Short mmCIF file of C-alpha atoms in Angstrom, two decimals:
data_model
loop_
_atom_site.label_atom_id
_atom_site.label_comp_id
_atom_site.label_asym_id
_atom_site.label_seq_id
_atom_site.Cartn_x
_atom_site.Cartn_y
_atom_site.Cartn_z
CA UNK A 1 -24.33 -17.15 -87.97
CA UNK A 2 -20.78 -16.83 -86.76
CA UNK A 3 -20.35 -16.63 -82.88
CA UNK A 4 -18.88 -13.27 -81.50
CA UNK A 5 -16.76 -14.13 -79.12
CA UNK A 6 -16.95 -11.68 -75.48
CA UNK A 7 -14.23 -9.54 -74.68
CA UNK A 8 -12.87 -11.09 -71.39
CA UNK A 9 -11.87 -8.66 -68.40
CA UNK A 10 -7.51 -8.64 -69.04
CA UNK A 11 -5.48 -8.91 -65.24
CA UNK A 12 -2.05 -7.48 -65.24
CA UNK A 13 0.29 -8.71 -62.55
CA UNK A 14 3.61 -7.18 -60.36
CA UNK A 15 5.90 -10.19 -58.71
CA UNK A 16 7.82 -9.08 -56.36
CA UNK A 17 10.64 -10.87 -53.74
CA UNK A 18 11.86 -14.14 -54.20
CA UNK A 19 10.94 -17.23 -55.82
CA UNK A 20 8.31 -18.82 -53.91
CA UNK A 21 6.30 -15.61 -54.27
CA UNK A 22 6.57 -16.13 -58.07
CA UNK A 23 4.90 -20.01 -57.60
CA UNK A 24 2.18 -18.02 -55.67
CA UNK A 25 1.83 -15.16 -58.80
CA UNK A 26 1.81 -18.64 -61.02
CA UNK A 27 -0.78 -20.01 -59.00
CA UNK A 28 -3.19 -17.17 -58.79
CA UNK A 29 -2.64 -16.38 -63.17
CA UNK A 30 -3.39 -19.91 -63.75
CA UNK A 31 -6.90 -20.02 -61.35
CA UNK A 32 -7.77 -16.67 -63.66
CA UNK A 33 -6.88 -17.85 -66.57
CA UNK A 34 -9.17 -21.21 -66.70
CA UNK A 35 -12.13 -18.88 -65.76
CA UNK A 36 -11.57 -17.12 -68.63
CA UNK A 37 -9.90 -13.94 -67.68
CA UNK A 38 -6.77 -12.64 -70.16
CA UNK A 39 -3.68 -11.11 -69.60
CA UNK A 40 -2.32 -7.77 -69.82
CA UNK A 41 1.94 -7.25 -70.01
CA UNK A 42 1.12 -3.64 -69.42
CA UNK A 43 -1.17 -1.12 -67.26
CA UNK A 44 -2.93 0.37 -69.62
CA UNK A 45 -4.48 -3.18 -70.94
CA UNK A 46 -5.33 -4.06 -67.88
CA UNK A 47 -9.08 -4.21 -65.77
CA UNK A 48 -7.32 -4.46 -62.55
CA UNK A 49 -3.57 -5.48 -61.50
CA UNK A 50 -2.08 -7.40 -59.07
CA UNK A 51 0.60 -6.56 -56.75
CA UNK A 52 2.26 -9.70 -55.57
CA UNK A 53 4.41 -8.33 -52.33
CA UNK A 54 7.54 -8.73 -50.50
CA UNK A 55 8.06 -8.33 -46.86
CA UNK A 56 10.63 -9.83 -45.65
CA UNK A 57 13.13 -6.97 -45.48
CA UNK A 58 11.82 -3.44 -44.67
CA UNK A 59 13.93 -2.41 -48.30
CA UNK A 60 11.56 -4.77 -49.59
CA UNK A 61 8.31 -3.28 -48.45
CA UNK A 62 9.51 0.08 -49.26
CA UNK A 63 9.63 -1.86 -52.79
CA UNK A 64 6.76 -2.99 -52.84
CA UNK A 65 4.98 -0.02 -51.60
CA UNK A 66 6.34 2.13 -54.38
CA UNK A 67 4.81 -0.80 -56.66
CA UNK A 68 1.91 -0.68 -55.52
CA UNK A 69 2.05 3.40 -55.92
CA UNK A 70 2.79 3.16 -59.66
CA UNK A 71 -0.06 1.05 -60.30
CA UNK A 72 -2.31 2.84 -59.18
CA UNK A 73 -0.63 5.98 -61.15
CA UNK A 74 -0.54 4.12 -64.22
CA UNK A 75 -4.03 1.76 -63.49
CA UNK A 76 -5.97 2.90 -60.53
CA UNK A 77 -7.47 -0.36 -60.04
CA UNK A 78 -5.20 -2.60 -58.03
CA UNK A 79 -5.67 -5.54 -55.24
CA UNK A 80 -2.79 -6.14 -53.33
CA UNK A 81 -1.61 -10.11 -52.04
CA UNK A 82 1.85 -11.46 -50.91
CA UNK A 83 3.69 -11.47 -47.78
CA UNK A 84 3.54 -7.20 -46.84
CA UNK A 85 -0.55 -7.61 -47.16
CA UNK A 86 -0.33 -8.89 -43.67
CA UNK A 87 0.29 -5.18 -42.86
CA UNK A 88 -2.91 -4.28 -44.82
CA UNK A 89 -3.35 -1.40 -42.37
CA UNK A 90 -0.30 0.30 -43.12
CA UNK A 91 -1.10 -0.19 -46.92
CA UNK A 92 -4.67 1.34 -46.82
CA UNK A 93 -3.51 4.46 -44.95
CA UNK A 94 -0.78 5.13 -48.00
CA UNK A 95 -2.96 4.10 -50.63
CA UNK A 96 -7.01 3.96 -49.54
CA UNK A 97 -7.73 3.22 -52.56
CA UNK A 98 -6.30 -0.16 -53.39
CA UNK A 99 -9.65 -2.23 -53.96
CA UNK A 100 -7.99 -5.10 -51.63
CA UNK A 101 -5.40 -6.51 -49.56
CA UNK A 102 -4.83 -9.81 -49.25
CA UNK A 103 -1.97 -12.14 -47.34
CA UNK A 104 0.67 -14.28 -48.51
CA UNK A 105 -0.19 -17.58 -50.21
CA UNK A 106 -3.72 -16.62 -50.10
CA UNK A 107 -5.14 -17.59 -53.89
CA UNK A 108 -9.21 -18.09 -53.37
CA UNK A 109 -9.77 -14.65 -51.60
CA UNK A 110 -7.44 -12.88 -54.29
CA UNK A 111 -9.84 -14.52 -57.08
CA UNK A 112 -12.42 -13.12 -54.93
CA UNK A 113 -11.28 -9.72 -55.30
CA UNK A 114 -10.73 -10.13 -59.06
CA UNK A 115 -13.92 -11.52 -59.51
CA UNK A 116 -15.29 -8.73 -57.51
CA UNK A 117 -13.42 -5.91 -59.43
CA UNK A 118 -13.68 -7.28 -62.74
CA UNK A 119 -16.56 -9.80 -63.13
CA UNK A 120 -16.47 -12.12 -66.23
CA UNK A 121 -19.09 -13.98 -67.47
CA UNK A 122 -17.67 -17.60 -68.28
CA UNK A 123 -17.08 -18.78 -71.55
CA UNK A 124 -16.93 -22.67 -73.25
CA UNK A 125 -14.58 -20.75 -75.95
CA UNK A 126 -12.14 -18.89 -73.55
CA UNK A 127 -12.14 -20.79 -70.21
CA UNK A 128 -9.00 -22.51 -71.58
CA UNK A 129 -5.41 -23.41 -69.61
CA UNK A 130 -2.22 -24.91 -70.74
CA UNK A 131 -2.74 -28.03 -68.85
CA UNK A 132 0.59 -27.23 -66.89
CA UNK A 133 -0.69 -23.86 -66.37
CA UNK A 134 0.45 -20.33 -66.61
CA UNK A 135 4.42 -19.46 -66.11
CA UNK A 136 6.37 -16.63 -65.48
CA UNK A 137 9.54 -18.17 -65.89
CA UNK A 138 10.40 -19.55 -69.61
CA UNK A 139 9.27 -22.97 -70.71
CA UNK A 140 12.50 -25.08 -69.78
CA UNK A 141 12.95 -24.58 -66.65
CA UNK A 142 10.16 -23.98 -63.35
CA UNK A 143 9.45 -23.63 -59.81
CA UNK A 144 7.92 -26.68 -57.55
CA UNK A 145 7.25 -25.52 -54.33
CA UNK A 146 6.83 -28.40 -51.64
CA UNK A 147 5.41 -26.71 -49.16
CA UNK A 148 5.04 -23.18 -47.05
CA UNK A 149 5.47 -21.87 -44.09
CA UNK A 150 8.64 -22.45 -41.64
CA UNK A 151 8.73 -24.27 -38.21
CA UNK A 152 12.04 -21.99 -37.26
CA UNK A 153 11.90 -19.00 -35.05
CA UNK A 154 15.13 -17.11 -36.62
CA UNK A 155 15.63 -14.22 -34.47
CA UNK A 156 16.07 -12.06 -37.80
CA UNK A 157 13.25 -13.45 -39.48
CA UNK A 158 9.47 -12.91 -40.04
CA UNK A 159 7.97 -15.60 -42.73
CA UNK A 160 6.67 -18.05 -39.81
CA UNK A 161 4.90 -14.93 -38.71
CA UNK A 162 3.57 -13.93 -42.55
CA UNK A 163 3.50 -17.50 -43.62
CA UNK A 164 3.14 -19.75 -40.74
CA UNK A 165 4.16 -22.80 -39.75
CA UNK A 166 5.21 -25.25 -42.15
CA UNK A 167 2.38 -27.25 -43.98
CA UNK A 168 3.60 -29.70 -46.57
CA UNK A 169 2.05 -30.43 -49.72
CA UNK A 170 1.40 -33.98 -50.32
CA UNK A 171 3.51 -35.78 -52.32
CA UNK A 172 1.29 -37.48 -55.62
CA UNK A 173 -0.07 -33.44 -55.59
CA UNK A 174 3.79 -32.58 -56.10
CA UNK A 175 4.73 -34.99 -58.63
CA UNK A 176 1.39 -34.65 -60.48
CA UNK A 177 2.25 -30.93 -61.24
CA UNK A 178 5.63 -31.74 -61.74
CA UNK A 179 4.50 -34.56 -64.24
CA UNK A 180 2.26 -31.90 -66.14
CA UNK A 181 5.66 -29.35 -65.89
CA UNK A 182 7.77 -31.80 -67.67
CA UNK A 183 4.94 -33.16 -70.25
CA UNK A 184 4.53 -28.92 -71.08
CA UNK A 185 8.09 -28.69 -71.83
CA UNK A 186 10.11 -28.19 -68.53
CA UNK A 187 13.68 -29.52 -68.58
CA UNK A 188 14.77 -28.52 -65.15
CA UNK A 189 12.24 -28.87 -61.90
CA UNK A 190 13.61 -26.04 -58.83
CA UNK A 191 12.45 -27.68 -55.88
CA UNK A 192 11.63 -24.48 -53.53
CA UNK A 193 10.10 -23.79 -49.91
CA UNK A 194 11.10 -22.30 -46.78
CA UNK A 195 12.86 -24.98 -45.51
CA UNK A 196 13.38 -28.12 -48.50
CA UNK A 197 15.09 -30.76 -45.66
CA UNK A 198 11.81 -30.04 -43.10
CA UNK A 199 9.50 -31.29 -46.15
CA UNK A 200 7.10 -33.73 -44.53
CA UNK A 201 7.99 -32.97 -40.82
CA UNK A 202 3.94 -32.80 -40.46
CA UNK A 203 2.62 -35.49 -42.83
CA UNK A 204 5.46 -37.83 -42.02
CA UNK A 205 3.02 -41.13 -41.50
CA UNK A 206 0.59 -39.80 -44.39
CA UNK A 207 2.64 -41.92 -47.78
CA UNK A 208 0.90 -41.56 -50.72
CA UNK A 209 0.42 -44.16 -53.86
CA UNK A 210 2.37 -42.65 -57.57
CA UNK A 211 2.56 -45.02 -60.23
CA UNK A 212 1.98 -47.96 -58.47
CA UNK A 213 4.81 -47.31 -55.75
CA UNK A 214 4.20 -45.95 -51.72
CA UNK A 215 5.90 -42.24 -51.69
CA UNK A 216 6.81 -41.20 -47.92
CA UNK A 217 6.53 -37.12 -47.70
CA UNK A 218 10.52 -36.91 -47.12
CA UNK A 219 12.97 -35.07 -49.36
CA UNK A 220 14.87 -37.66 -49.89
CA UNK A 221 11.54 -40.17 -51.02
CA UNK A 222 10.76 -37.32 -53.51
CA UNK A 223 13.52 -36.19 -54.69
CA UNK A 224 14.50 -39.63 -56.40
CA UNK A 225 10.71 -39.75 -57.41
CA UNK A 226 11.29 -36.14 -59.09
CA UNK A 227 14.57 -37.48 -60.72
CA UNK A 228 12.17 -40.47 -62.71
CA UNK A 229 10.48 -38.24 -63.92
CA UNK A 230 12.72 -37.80 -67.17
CA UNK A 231 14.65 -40.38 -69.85
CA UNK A 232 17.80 -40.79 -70.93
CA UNK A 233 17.00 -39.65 -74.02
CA UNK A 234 15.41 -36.08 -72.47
CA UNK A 235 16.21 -36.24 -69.02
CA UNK A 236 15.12 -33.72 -66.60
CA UNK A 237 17.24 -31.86 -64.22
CA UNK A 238 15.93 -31.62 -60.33
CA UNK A 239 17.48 -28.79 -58.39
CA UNK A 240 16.93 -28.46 -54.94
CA UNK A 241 17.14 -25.08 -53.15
CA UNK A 242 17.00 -23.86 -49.33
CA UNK A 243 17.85 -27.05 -47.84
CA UNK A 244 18.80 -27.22 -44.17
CA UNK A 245 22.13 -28.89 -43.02
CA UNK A 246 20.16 -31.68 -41.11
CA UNK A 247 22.09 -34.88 -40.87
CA UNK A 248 19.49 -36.43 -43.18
CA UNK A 249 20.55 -34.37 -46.14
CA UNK A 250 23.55 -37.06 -46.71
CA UNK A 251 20.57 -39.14 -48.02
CA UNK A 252 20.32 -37.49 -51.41
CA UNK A 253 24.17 -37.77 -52.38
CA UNK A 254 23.45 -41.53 -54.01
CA UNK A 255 20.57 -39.98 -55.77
CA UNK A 256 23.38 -36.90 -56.98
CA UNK A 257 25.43 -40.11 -58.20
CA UNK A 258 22.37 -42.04 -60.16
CA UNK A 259 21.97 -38.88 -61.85
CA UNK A 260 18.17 -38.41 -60.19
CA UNK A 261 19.24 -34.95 -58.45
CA UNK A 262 21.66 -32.51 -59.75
CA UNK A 263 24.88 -32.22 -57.44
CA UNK A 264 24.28 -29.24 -56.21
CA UNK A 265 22.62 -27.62 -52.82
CA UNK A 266 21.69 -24.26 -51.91
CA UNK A 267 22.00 -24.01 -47.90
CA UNK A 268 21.11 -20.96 -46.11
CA UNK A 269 23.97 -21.21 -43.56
CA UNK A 270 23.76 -17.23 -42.68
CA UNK A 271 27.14 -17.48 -40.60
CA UNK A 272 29.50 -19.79 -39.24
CA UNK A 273 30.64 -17.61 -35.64
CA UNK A 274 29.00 -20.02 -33.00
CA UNK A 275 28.28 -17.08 -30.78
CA UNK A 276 26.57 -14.78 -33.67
CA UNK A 277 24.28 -18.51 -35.04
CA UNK A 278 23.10 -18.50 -31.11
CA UNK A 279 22.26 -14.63 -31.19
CA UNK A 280 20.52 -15.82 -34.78
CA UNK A 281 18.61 -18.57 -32.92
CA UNK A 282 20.21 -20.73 -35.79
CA UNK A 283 21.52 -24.53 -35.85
CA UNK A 284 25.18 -24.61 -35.88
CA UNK A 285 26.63 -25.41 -39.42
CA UNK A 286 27.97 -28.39 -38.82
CA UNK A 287 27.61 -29.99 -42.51
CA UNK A 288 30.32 -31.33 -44.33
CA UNK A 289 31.14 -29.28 -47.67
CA UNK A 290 31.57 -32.58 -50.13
CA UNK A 291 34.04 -30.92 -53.00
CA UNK A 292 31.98 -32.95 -55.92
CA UNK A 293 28.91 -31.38 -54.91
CA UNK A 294 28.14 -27.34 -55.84
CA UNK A 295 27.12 -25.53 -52.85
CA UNK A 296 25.57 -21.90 -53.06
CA UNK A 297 24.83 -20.36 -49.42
CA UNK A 298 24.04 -16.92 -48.56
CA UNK A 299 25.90 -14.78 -44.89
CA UNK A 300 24.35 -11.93 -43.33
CA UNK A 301 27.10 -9.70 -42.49
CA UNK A 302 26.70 -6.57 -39.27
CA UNK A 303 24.37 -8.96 -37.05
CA UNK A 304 24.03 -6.91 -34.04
CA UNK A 305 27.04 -8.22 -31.58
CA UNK A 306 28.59 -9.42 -34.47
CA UNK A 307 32.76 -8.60 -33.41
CA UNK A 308 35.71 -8.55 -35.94
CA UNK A 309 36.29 -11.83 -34.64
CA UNK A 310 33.25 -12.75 -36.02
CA UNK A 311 33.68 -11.71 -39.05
CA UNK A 312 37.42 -13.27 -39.23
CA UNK A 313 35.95 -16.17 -38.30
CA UNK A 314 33.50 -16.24 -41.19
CA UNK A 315 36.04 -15.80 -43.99
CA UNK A 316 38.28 -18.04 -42.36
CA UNK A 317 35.39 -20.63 -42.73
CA UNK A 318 34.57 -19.43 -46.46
CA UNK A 319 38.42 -20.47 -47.11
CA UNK A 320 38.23 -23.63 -46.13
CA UNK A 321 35.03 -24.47 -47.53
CA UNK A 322 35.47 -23.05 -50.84
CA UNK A 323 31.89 -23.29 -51.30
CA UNK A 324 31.11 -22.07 -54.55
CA UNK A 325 28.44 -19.57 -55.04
CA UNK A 326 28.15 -16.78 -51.98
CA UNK A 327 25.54 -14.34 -51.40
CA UNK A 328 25.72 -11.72 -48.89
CA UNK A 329 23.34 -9.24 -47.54
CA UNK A 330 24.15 -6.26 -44.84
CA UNK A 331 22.06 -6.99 -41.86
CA UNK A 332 18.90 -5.05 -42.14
CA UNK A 333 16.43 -4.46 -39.01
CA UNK A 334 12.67 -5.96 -40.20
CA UNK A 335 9.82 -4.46 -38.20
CA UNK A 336 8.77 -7.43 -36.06
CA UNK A 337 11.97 -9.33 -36.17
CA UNK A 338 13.47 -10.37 -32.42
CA UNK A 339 16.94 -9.20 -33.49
CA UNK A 340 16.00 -5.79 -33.31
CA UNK A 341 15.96 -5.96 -29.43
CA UNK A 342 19.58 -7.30 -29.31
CA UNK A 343 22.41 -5.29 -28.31
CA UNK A 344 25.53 -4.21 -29.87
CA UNK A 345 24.26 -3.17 -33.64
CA UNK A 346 27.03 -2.48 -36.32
CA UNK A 347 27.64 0.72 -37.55
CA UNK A 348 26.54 0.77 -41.45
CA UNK A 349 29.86 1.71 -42.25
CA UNK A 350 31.30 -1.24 -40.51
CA UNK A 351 28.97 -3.31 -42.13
CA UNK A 352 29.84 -2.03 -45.48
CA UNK A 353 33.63 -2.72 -44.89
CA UNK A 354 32.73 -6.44 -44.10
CA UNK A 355 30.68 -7.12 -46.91
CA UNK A 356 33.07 -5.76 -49.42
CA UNK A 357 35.72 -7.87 -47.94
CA UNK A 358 33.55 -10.87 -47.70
CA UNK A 359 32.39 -10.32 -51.75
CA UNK A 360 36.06 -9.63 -52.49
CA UNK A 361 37.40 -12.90 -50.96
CA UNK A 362 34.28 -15.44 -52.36
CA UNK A 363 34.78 -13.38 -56.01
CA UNK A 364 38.44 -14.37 -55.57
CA UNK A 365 37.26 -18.21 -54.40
CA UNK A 366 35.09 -18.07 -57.55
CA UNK A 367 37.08 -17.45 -60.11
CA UNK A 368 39.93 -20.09 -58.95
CA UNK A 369 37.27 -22.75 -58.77
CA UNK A 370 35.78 -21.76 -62.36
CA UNK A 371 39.24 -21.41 -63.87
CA UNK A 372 39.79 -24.90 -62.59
CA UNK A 373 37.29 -26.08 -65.00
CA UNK A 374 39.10 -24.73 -68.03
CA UNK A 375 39.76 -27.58 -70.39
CA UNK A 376 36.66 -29.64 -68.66
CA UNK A 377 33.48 -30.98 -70.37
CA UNK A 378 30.85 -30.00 -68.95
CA UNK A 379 26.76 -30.68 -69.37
CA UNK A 380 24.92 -27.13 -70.02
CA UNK A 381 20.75 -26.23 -70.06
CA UNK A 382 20.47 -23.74 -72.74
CA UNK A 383 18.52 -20.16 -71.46
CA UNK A 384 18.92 -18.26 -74.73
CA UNK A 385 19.93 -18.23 -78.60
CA UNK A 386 21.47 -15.43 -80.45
CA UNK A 387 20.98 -16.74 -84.29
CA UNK A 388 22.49 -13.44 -85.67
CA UNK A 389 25.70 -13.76 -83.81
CA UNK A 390 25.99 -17.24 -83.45
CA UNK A 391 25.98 -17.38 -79.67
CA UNK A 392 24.00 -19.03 -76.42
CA UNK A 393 23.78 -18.55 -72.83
CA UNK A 394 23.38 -21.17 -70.62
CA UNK A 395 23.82 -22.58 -67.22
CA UNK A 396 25.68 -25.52 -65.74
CA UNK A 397 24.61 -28.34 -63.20
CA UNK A 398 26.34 -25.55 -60.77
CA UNK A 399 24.36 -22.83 -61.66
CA UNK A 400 20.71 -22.07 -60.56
CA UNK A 401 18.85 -19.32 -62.61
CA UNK A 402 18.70 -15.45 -61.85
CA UNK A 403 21.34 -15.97 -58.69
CA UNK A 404 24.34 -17.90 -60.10
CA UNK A 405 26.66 -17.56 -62.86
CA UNK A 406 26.19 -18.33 -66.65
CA UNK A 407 27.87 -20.19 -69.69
CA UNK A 408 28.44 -18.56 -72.37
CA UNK A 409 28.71 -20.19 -76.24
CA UNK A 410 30.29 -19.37 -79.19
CA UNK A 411 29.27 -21.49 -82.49
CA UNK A 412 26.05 -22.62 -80.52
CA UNK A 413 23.26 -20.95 -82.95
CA UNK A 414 21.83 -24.05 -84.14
CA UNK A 415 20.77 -24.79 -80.28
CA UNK A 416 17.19 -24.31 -78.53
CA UNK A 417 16.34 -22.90 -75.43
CA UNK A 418 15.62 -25.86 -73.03
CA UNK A 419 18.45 -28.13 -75.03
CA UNK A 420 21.01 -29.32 -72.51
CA UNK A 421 24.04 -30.05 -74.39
CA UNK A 422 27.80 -30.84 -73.37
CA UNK A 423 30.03 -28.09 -73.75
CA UNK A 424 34.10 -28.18 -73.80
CA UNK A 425 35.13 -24.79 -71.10
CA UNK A 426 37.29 -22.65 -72.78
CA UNK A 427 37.59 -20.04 -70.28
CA UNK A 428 36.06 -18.39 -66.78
CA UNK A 429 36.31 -15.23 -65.18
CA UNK A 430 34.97 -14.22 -61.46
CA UNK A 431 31.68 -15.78 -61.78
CA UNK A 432 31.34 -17.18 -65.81
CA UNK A 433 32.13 -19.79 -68.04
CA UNK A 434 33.00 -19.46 -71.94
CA UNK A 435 33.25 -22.18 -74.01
CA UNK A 436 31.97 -24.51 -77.01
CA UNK A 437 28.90 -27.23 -77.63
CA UNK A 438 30.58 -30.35 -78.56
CA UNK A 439 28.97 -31.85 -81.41
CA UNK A 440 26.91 -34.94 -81.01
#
């Protein structure tokens, strides 16, 4: 007699904010998944959804809030997690009934909740897992956070207060899931936490054994075990995001040239005005800008106290380092935050004048540095494939995904998402490439 199969309870999930709450959404599918429980890509398949929050700005809450809201329109059965469930009391009085609130980074009591709104009897036939487990992102490319939390007290920032202090992950537990990543499929590892240079800070004289070699929890230690990880033949690119100019950051330059790390750092400078990094409670940027290394950095612009001398000061800085992806944000008041006591705030309108200026003056950096690459060779991952028009999309060792530029391909159909191909740069505008795979 053939075996009928159960119908398992189907979880549909909302990711909201930035990256490292996407690991956490990864995290919590893939724990649900090996007991069993399927997926839903809409409401209305759905037994209960998730709504993974952001709360770091209060335009972020209000985000998530209305999330959360059109769930429970389209669902009605919804457990909130992520970083705004700290504030569970403000979500319970807009929406009592949300089954459950949870906090950031908080996976056992959100499969708790799920098992409480939607039991599931287990299964030998469905309690299956992809052994790297479940993604949001596409197959090539993936998310490695290193640790959580943050040790810095940021006067315009709230994660140490939502996610802590910073805890590290040990390193064989890193390169283990990184291992199963790249044996799944993953061509490029983005190394992510709160602060990537701090990694270790608190497990500093706890080394661990991988492969037969000591590993000391230290960016630099796992960053070159990270680059091993692929071949010549398929190598692997290792990109490594919010790292802290801290003198020991020179470390991972040799590892750039040996190929192990891709030359490129995202630092979170903020500013460069001495007196607005003090109001910011920030170390001074004191890092040297290397020009064979991409940097992408993000600037708040209309700190409180922040004067038009400031400001000049900031894009005099941006000239001179030429840095090559900016983001900018206006500053933005966070309920909690100890920059909401300062004096001085910015008119919006103000604040609106400098950020154009600042976007106008790193769009016109851009562009110069891109056009410079006109006639280069270049190595390219490969995001998408257009087989009816012949064309690809892809991104450069320069260019992280979602928040940097692209490449774009003519003549490239026969390519694969994932490939990473060199490509002859044909053109550039403010913030792309366009150019040609060179055949191999």
């Amino acid at each position: 007699m053939a075996t009928i199969l159960p119908e398992p309870p189907r979880v549909g999930m909302v990711s909201l904010g930035c990256p490292k709450n996407l690991v956490d959404s990864e995290r919590i599918l893939t724990k649900l998944r090996a007991e069993g429980y399927g997926l839903s890509a809409d409401y209305a398949g759905a037994d209960v959804v998730l709504v993974n929050t952001c709360g770091f700005l209060d335009s972020a809450k209000e985000e998530s809030l209305e999330a959360i809201g059109e769930a429970l329109a389209e669902n009605g059965r919804v457990i909130v997690t992520g970083c705004m469930g700290e504030e569970a009391e403000r979500i319970r009085a807009r929406f009592p009934n949300v089954l459950a609130v949870t906090g950031a980074h908080q996976y056992e009591q959100v499969v708790d909740a799920v098992h409480a709104a939607a039991p599931h009897t287990p299964s030998p036939y469905l309690d299956l897992v992809p052994e790297a487990g479940l993604k949001l992102t596409p197959r090539h490319y993936s998310y490695l956070k290193i640790s959580e939390g943050c040790n810095h007290r940021c006067s315009f920032c709230i994660i140490p207060s939502l996610r802590g202090d910073l805890v590290s992950r040990r390193p064989d537990a890193i390169l283990r899931e990184a291992e199963k990543l790249v044996a799944a499929g993953t061509r490029e590892l983005l190394v992510i936490s709160q602060d990537t240079s701090a990694y270790g800070v608190d497990i500093r004289k706890e080394p661990r054994m991988w492969q037969g070699r000591e590993v000391v929890p230290h960016m630099t230690d796992l960053a070159r075990e990270l680059g091993r990880l692929g071949t010549p033949e398929r190598p692997v690119w290792v990109r490594l995001h919010y790292v802290y100019p801290y003198p020991h950051v020179d470390q991972v330059i040799p590892l750039m040239a040996e190929g192990l790390v891709l030359p490129y750092l995202d630092i979170p400078f903020q500013h460069a005005a001495p007196d607005v990094l003090r109001r910011m409670r920030r170390p001074a940027n004191e890092a040297k800008v290397c020009p064979d290394i991409a940097i992408r950095s993000s600037f708040v612009v209309g700190f409180p106290g922040e004067t038009e001398a400031d400001f000049q000061y900031l894009l005099e800085w941006l000239e001179e380092a030429q840095l090559d992806r900016v983001g900018a944000f206006r500053f933005e008041p966070v309920a909690g935050a100890a920059a909401n006591a300062l004096p001085d705030p910015v008119p919006e309108e103000v604040k609106e004048d400098r950020y154009a200026r600042l976007m106008a003056l790193t769009a016109r950096i851009s562009a110069e540095k891109l056009q410079a690459k006109v006639g280069r060779t270049v190595a390219v991952i490969i995001d998408a494939v257009d087989t009816e028009s012949g064309g690809a999309t892809g991104r450069s060792t320069a260019d992280a995904p979602e928040i940097d530029g692209e490449v774009h391909l003519r003549d490239a159909g026969h390519l694969n998402e994932g490939d990473i191909v060199r490509v002859e740069i044909e053109d550039a505008d403010d913030h792309d490439l366009f150019g040609v795979p060179i055949a191999t």
